[in-house]
Tab-separated table of C-alpha atoms in Angstrom:
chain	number	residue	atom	x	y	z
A	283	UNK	CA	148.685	61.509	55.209
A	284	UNK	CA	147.465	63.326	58.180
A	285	UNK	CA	146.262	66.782	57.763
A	286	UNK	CA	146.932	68.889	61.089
A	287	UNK	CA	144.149	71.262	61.972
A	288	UNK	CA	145.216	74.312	63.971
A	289	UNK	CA	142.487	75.275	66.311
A	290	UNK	CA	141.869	78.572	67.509
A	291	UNK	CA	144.054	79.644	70.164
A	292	UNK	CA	141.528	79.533	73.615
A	293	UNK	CA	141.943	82.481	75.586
A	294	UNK	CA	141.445	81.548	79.426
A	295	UNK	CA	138.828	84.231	80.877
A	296	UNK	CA	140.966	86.059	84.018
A	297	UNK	CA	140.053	84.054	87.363
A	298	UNK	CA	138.652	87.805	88.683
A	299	UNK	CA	136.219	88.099	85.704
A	300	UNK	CA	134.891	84.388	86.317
A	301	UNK	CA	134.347	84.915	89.888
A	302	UNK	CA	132.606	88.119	89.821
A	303	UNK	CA	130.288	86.639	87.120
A	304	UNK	CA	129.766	83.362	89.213
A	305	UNK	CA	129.066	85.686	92.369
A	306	UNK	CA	126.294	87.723	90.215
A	307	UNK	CA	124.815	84.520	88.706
A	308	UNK	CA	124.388	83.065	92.516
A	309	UNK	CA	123.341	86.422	93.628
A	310	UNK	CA	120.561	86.582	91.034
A	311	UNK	CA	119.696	82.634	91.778
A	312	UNK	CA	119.837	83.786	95.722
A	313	UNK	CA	117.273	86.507	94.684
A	314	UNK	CA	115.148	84.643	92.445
A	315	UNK	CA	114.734	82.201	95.051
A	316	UNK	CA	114.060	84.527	97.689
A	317	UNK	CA	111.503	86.694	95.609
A	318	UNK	CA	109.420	83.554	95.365
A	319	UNK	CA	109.618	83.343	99.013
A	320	UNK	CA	108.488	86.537	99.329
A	321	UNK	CA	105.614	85.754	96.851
A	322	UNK	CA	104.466	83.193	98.805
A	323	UNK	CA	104.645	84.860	102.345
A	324	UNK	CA	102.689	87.665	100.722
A	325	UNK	CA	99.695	85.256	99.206
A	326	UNK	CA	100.008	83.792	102.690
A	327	UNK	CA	99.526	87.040	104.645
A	328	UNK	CA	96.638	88.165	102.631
A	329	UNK	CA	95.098	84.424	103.747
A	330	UNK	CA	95.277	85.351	107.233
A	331	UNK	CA	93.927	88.679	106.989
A	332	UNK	CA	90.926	87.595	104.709
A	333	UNK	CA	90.212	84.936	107.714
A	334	UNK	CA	89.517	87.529	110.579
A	335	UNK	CA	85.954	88.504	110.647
A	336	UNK	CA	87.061	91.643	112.264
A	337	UNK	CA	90.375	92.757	114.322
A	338	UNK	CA	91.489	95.169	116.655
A	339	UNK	CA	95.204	96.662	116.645
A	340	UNK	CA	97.354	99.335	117.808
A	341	UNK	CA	99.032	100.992	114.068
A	342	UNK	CA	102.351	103.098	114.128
A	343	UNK	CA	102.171	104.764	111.345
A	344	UNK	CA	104.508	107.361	109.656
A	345	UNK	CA	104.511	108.663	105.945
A	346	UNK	CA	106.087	110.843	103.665
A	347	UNK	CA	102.941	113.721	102.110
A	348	UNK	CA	103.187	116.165	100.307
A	349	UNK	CA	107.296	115.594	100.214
A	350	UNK	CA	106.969	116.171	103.956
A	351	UNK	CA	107.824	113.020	106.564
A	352	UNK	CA	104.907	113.422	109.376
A	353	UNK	CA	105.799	112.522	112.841
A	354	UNK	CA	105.127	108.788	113.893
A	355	UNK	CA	101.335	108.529	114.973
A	356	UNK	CA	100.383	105.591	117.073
A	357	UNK	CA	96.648	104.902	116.590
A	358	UNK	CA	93.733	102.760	118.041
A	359	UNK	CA	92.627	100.906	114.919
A	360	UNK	CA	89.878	98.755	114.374
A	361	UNK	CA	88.491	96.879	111.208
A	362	UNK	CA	85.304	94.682	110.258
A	363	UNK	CA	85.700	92.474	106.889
A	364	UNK	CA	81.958	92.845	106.078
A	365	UNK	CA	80.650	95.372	105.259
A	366	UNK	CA	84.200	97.382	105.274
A	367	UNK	CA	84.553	99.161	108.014
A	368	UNK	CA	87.469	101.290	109.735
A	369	UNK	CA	87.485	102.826	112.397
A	370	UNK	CA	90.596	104.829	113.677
A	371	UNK	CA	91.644	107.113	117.532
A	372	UNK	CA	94.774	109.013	117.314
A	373	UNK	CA	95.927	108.446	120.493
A	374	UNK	CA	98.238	111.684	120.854
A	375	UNK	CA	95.346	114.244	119.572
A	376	UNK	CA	92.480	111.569	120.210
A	377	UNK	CA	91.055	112.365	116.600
A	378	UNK	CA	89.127	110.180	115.473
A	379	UNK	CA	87.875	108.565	112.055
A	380	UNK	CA	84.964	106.350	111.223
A	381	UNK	CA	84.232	104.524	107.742
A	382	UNK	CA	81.402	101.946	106.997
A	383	UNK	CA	80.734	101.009	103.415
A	384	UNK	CA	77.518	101.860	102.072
A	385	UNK	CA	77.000	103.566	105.370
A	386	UNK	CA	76.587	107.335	106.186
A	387	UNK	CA	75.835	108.261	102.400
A	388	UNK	CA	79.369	106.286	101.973
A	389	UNK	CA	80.977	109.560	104.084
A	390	UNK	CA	84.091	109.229	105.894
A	391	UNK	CA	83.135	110.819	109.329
A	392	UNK	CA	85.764	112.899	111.117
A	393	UNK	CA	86.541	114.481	114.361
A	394	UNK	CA	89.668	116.440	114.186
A	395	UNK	CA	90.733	117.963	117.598
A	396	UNK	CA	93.678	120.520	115.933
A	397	UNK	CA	94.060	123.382	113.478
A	398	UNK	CA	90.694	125.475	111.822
A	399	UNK	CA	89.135	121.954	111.170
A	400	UNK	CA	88.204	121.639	115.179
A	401	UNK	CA	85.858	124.151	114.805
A	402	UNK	CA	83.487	121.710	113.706
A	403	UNK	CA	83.082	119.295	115.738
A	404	UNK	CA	82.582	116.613	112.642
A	405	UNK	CA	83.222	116.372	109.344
A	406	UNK	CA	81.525	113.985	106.717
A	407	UNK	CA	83.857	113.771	103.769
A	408	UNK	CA	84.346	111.602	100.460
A	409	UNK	CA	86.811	109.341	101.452
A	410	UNK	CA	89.073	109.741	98.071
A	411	UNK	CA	88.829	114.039	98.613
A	412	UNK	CA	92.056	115.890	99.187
A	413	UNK	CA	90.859	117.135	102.503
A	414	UNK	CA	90.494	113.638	104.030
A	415	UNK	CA	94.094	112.671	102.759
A	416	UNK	CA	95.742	115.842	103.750
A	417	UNK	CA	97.629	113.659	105.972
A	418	UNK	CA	97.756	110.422	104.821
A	419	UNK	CA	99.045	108.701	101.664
A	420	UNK	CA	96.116	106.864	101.151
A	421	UNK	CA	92.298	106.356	101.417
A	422	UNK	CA	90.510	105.024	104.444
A	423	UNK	CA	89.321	102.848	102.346
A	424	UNK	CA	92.896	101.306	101.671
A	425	UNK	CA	92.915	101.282	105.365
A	426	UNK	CA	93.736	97.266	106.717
A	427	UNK	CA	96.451	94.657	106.396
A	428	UNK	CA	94.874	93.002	104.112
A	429	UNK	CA	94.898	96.051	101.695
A	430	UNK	CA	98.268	97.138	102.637
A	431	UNK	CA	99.323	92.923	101.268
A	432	UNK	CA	97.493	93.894	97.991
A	433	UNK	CA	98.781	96.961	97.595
A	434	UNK	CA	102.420	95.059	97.563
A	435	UNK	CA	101.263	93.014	95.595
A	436	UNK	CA	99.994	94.773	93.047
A	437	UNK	CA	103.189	96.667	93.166
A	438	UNK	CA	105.155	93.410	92.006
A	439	UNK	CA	102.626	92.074	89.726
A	440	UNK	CA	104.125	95.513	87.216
A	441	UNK	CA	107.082	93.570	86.677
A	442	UNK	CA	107.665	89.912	85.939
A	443	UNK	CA	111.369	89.760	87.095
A	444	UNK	CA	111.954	91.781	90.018
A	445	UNK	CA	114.878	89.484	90.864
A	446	UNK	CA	117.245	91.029	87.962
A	447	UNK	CA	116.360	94.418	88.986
A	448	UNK	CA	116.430	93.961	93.186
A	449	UNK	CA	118.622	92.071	95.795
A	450	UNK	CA	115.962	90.268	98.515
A	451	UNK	CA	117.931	88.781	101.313
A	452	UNK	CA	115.616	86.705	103.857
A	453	UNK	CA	116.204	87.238	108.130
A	454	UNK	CA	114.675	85.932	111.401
A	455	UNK	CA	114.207	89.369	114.093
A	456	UNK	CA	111.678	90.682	116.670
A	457	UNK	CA	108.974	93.375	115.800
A	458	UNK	CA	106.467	94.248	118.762
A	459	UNK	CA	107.900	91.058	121.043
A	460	UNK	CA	106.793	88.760	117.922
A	461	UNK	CA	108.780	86.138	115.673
A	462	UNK	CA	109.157	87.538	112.067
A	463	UNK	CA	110.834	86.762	108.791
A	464	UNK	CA	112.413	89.749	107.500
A	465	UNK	CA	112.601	90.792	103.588
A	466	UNK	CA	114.837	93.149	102.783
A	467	UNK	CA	114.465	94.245	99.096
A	468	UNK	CA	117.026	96.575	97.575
A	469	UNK	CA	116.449	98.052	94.199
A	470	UNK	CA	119.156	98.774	91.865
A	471	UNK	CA	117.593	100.670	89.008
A	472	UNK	CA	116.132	103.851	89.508
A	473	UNK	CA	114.491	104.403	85.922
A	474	UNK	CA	112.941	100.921	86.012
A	475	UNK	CA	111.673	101.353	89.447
A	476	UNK	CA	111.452	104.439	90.293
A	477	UNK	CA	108.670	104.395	93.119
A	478	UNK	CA	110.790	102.490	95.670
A	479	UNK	CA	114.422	102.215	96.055
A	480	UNK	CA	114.024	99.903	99.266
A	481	UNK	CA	111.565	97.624	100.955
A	482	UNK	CA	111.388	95.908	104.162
A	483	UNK	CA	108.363	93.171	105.047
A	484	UNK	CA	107.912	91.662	108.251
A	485	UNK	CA	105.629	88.094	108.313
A	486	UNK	CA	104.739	87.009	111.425
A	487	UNK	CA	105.708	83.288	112.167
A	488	UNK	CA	102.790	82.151	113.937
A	489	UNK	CA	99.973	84.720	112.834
A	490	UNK	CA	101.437	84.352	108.883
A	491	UNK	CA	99.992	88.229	108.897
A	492	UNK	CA	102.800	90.951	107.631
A	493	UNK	CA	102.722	93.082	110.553
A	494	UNK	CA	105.570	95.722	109.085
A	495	UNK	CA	106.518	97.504	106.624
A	496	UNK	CA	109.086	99.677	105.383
A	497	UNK	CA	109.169	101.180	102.026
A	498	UNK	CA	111.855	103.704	100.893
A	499	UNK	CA	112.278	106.316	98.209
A	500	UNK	CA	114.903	107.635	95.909
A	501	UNK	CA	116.452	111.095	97.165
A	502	UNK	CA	119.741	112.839	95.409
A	503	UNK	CA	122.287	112.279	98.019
A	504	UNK	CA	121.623	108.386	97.149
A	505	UNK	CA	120.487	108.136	101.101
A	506	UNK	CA	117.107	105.904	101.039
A	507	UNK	CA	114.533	108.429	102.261
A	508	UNK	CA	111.644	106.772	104.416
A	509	UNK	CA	107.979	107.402	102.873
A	510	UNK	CA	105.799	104.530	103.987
A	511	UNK	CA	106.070	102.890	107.397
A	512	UNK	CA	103.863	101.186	109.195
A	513	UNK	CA	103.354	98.227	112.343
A	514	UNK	CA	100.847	96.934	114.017
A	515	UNK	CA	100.816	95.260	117.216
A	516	UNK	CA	98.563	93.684	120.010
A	517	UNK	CA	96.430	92.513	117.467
A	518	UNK	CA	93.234	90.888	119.006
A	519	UNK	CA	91.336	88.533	116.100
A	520	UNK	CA	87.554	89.401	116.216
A	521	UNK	CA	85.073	86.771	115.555
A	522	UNK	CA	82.076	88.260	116.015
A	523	UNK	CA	83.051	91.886	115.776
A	524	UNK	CA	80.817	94.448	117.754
A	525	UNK	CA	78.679	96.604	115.562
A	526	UNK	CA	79.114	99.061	118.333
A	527	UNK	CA	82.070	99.636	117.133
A	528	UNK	CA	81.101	100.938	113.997
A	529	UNK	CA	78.765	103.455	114.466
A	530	UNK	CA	79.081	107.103	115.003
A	531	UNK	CA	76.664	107.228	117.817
A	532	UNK	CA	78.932	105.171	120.306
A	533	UNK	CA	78.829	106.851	123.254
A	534	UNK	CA	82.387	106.131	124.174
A	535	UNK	CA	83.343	108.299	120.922
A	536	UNK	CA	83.748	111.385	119.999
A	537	UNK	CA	81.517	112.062	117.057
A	538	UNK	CA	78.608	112.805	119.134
A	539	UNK	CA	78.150	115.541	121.451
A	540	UNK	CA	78.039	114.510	125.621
């Protein structure tokens, strides 16, 4: 005879449960996706700004030192690829900063224009000392677009899937009367990220250069706290740039006495 085989009893999954796991497995998919965009608009920018010889730009620049957010300095910047050179006018206090590698004993030269520091009329400083970065996050040295690319980079080369642990959602806007496509990145995890709890990367359309960015940090009343922003504009691609430029004994600088 036939023997009749009971199988298990199936218990259906509740339609709200399968939903809410379909929606995370797109979301993650979405993300996934997006972060590989993001990858390649990144190894893209850092293209373009490994191309120009030498550029000129106006930075807005605002960071978070010391646990302090400084005020939003606009600055005359100008870089040369070879050898690496910055050199940088606040336009509000018309300070000025001047680095050359391999230059100047490998100083960072400095006219400040506020506070005790004024009293000399020019400082020569190791880049990496506290005194030069008593107002910045970073060394001149990091100074650039192209740095600023690597430093992102680096930043998602710690992890090899930032996709379960971050949201990235892609968007078309304006920055600075240009075309961009807009990354937002929203982190999710605090212990596994803990540097950043938001990110948002600008790519020019034409230019391919990332022209913006916005990173955030954790703070206690779970409100993103701004600690790294920074865009340039009217940038002007240098060919040939002017070793005039460069050097501290420009006339139309500061560094040297009239």
């Amino acid at each position: 005879g036939v023997v009749a085989v009971k199988l298990p009893e199936r218990k259906s999954e509740p339609l709200d449960s399968i939903n809410s796991r379909n929606a995370t497995e797109q979301s993650v998919t979405s993300s996934k996706k997006n972060f590989s965009e993001l990858q390649e608009h990144l190894a893209a920018a850092r293209t373009a700004a490994q191309a120009m010889p030498g550029y000129a730009a106006i930075l807005e620049m605002q960071e978070e030192v010391d646990e302090e957010l400084r005020p939003v300095d606009h600055i005359e910047f100008k870089m040369r690829r070879e050898p690496f050179s910055v050199y940088m006018r606040w336009t509000d206090s018309e300070q000025e900063a001047l680095y050359v590698q391999g230059e100047n004993d490998d100083r960072l030269i400095v006219k400040p224009t506020k506070g005790l520091a004024a009293i000399r009329r020019v400082w020569r400083l190791d880049p990496d000392c506290k005194m030069a970065k008593q107002t910045c996050r970073y060394s001149l040295r990091d100074a650039g677009m192209e740095n600023l690319v690597a430093r992102i980079q680096s930043f998602y080369d710690e992890k090899d899937e930032f996709q379960h642990l971050a949201d990235c959602n892609l968007s078309d806007a304006t920055v600075s009367n240009r075309d961009v496509t807009v990354f937002d990145v929203q982190f999710n995890d605090r212990k596994a990220v803990p540097k950043y709890c938001a990110s948002t990367f600008c790519f020019d359309k034409e230019t391919k250069l990332l022209i913006s960015v916005n990173n955030y940090g954790w703070s206690n009343d779970e409100k993103p706290r701004l600690i790294e922003h920074y865009v340039y504009s009217e940038i002007e691609v240098q060919s040939q740039p002017d070793n005039r430029d460069f050097t501290h004994k420009n006339p139309e600088y500061g560094f040297v006495k009239k």
